[in-house]
Tab-separated table of C-alpha atoms and ligand atoms in Angstrom:
chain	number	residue	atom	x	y	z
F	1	UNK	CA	9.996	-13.398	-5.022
F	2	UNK	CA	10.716	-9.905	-6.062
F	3	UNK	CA	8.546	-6.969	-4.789
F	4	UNK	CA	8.583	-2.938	-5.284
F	5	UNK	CA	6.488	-1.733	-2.929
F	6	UNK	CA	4.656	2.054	-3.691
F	7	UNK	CA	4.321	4.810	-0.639
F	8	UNK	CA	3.614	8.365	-0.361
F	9	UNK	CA	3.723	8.907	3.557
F	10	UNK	CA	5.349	7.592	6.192
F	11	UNK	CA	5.672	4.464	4.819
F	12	UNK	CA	5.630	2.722	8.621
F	13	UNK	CA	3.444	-0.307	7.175
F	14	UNK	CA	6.158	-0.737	4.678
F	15	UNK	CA	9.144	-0.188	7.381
F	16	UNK	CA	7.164	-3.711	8.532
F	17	UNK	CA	7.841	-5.671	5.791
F	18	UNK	CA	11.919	-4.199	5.870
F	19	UNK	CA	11.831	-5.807	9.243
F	20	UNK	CA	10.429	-8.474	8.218
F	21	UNK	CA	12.924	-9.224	5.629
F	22	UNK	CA	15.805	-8.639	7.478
F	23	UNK	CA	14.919	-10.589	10.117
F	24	UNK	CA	14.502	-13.295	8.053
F	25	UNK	CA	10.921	-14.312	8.519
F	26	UNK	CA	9.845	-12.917	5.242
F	27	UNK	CA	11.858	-14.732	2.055
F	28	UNK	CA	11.345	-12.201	-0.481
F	29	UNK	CA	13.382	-9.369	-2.286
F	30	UNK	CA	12.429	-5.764	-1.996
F	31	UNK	CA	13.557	-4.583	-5.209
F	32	UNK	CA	12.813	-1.280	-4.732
F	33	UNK	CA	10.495	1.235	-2.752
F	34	UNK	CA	9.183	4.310	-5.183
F	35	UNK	CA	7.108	7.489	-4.422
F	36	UNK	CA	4.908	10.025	-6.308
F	37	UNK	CA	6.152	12.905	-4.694
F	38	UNK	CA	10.108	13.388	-3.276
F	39	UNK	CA	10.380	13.745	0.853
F	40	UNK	CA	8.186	10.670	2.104
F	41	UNK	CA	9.344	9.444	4.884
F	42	UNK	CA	8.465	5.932	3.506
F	43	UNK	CA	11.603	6.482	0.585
F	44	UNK	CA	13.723	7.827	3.246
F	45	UNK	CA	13.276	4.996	5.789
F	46	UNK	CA	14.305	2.538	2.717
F	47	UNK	CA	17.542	4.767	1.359
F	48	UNK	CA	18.573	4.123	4.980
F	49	UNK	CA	17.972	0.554	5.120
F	50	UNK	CA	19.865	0.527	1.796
F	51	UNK	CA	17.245	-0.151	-0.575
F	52	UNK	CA	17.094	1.299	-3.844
F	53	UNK	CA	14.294	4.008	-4.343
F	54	UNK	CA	12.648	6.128	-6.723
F	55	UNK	CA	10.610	9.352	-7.210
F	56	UNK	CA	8.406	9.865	-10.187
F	57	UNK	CA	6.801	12.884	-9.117
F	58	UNK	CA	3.454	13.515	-10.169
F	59	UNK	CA	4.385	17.303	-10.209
F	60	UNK	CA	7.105	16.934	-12.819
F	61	UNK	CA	4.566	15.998	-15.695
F	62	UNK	CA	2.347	18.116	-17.607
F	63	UNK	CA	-0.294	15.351	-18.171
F	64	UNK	CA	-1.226	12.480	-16.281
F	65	UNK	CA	-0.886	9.889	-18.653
F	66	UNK	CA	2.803	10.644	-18.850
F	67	UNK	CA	3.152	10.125	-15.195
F	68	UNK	CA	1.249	6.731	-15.617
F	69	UNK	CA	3.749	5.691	-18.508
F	70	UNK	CA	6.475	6.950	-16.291
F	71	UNK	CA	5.572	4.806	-13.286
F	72	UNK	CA	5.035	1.886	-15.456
F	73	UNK	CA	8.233	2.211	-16.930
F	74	UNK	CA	10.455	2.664	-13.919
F	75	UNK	CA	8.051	0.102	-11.752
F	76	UNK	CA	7.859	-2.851	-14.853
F	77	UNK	CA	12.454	-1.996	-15.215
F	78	UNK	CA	12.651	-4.045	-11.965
F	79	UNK	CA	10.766	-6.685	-13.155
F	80	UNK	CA	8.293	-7.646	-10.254
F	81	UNK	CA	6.138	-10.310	-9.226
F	82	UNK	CA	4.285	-7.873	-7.060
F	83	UNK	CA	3.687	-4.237	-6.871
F	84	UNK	CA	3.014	-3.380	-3.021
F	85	UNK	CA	0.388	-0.405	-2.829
F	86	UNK	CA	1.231	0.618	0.706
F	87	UNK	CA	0.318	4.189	1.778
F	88	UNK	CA	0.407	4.947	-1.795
F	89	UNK	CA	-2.604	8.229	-2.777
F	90	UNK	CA	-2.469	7.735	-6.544
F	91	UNK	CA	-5.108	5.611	-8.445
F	92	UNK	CA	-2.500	4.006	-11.388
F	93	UNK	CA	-3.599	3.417	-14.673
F	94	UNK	CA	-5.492	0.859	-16.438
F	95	UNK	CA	-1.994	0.429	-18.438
F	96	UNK	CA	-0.611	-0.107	-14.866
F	97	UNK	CA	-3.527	-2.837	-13.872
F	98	UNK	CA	-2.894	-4.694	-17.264
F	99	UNK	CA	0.572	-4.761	-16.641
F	100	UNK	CA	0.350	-6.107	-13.104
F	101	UNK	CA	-3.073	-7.912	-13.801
F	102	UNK	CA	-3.310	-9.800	-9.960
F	103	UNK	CA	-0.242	-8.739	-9.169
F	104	UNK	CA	-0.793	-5.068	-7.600
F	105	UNK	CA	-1.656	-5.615	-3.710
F	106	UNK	CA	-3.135	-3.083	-2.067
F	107	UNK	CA	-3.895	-2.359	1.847
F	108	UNK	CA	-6.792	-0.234	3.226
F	109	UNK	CA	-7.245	0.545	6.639
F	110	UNK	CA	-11.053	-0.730	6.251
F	111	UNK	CA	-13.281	-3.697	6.018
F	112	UNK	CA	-13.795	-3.523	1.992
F	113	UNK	CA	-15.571	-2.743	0.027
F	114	UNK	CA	-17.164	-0.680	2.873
F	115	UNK	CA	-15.810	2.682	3.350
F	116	UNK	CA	-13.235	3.321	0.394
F	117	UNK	CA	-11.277	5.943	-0.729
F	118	UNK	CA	-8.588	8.398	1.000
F	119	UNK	CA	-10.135	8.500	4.564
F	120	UNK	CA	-11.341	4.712	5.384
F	121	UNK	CA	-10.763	5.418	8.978
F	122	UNK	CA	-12.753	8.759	8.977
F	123	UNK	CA	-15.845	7.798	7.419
F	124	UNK	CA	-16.386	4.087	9.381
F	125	UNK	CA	-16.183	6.658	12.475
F	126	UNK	CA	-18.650	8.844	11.237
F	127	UNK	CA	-21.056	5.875	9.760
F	128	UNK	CA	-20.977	4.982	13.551
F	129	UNK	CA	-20.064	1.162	12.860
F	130	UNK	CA	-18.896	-0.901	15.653
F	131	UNK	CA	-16.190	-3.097	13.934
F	132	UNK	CA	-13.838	-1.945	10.946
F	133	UNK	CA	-10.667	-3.390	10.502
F	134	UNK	CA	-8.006	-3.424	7.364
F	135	UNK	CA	-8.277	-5.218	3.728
F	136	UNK	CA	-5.554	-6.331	1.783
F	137	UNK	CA	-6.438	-7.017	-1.650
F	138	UNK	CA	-5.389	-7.260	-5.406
F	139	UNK	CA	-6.261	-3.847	-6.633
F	140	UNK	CA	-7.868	-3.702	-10.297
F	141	UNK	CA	-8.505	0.213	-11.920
F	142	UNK	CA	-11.289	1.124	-9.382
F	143	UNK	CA	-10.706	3.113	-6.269
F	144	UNK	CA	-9.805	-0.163	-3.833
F	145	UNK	CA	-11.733	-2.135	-5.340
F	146	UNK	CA	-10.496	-5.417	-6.650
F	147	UNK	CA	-10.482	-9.372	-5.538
F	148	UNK	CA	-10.169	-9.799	-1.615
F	149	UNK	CA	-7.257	-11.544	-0.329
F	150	UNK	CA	-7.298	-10.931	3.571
F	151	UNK	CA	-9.070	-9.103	5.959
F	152	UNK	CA	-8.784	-8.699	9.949
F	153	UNK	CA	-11.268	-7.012	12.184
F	154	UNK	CA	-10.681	-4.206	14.668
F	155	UNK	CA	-13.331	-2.497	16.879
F	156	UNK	CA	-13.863	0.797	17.221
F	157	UNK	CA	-13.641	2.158	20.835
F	158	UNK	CA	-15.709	4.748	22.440
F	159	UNK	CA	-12.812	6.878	23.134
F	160	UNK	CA	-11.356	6.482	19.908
F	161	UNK	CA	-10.346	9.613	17.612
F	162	UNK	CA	-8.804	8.843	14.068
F	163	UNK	CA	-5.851	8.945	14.912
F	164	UNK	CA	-5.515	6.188	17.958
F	165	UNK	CA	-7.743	4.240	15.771
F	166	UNK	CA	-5.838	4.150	12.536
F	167	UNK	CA	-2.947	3.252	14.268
F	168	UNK	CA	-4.416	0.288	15.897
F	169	UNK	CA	-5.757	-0.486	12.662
F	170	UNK	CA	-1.864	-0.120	11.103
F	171	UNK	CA	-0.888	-2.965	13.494
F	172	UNK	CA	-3.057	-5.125	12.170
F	173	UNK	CA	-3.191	-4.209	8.529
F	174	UNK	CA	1.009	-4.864	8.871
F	175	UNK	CA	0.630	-8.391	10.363
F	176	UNK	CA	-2.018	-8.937	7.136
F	177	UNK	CA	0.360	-7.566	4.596
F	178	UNK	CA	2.950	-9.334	5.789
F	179	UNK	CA	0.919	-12.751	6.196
F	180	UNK	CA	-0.353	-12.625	2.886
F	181	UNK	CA	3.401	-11.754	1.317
F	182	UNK	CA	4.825	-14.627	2.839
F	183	UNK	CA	1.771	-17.112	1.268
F	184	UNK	CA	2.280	-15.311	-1.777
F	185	UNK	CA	5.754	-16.071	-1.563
F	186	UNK	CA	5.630	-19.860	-0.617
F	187	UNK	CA	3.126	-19.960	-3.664
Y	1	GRF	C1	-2.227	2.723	5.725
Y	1	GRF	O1	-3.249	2.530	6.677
Y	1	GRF	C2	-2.743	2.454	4.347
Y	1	GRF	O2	-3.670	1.385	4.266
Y	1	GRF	C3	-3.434	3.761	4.047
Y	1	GRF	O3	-2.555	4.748	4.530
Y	1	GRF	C4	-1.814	4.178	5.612
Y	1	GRF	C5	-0.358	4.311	5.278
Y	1	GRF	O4	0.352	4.327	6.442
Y	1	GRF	N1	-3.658	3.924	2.616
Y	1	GRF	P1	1.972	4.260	6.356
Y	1	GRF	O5	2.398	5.263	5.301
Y	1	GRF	O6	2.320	2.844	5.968
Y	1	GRF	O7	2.428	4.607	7.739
């Protein structure tokens, strides 16, 4: 099974699945690992594991819909099975969903479809719920929304800032991802 997987930070939930993969316990091909924007520590981490990488940088086009057609392009060249949304900030295209129609897995660091959008963490903390946790789920043209594929819970903890709990929230969201690429891959 052949995967690029998408970033635009640190890219530590994709470092995961590297591990993962070259330990053996994941049987699946990282194609390649792309960016919208150069200097992410997720594209650097891969160039040193020796993957090959990409930047289309949203900054570098004039309209939007040529960035779109520019990530579809490069993304659709490697010929995929799955697009990996990990860490990634940009809502694609609808060209980009038809494309990968069930094929474009995303992760949120929330218990979907509560509490969507760029700061999951942030706003369960401020709603004041109990539990969150992390999705992972085929992503269709909405803002995380899309069918459900796996969820785990993780409690929030009085002494919890955004940080500390994101990160516990990472550790789980990577075991998830990776779960759910190895049944995808045994599928
Ligand atoms: C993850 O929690 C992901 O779900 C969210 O941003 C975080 C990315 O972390 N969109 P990293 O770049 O994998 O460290």
């Amino acid at each position: 099974m052949r995967i690029v997987v998408l970033v635009s930070g640190t890219g530590s939930n994709l470092q995961s699945v590297i591990d993962a993969v070259a330990n053996g316990s994941l049987p699946l091909d990282i194609a390649a690992v792309g960016a919208d924007r150069p200097g992410t520590l997720g594209v650097e981490r891969s160039a040193s594991a020796g993957l090959e990488t990409f930047v289309v940088n949203f900054k570098d086009y004039s309209a939007r819909t040529e960035w779109d057609a520019a990530l579809l392009e490069k993304v659709a060249s490697y010929a995929p099975d799955y697009v990996i949304s990990s860490g990634f900030m940009r809502i694609v295209a609808p060209g980009f969903i038809n494309a990968f129609e069930g094929r474009y897995v995303n992760t949120h660091p929330a218990l979907l479809p509560s509490f969507p959008g760029a700061h999951g963490v942030r706003d369960a903390m401020a709603y004041g719920v109990k539990v969150t946790g992390c999705t992972v789920h085929f992503a269709d043209a909405g803002v995380d929304t899309g069918p459900i594929i796996a969820q785990t819970p993780v409690a929030i903890l009085p002494e919890d800032t955004e940080d500390s709990l994101h990160e516990r929230i990472k550790v789980a969201e990577r075991e998830l991802l990776i779960q759910v690429l190895a049944d995808l891959a045994r599928a």
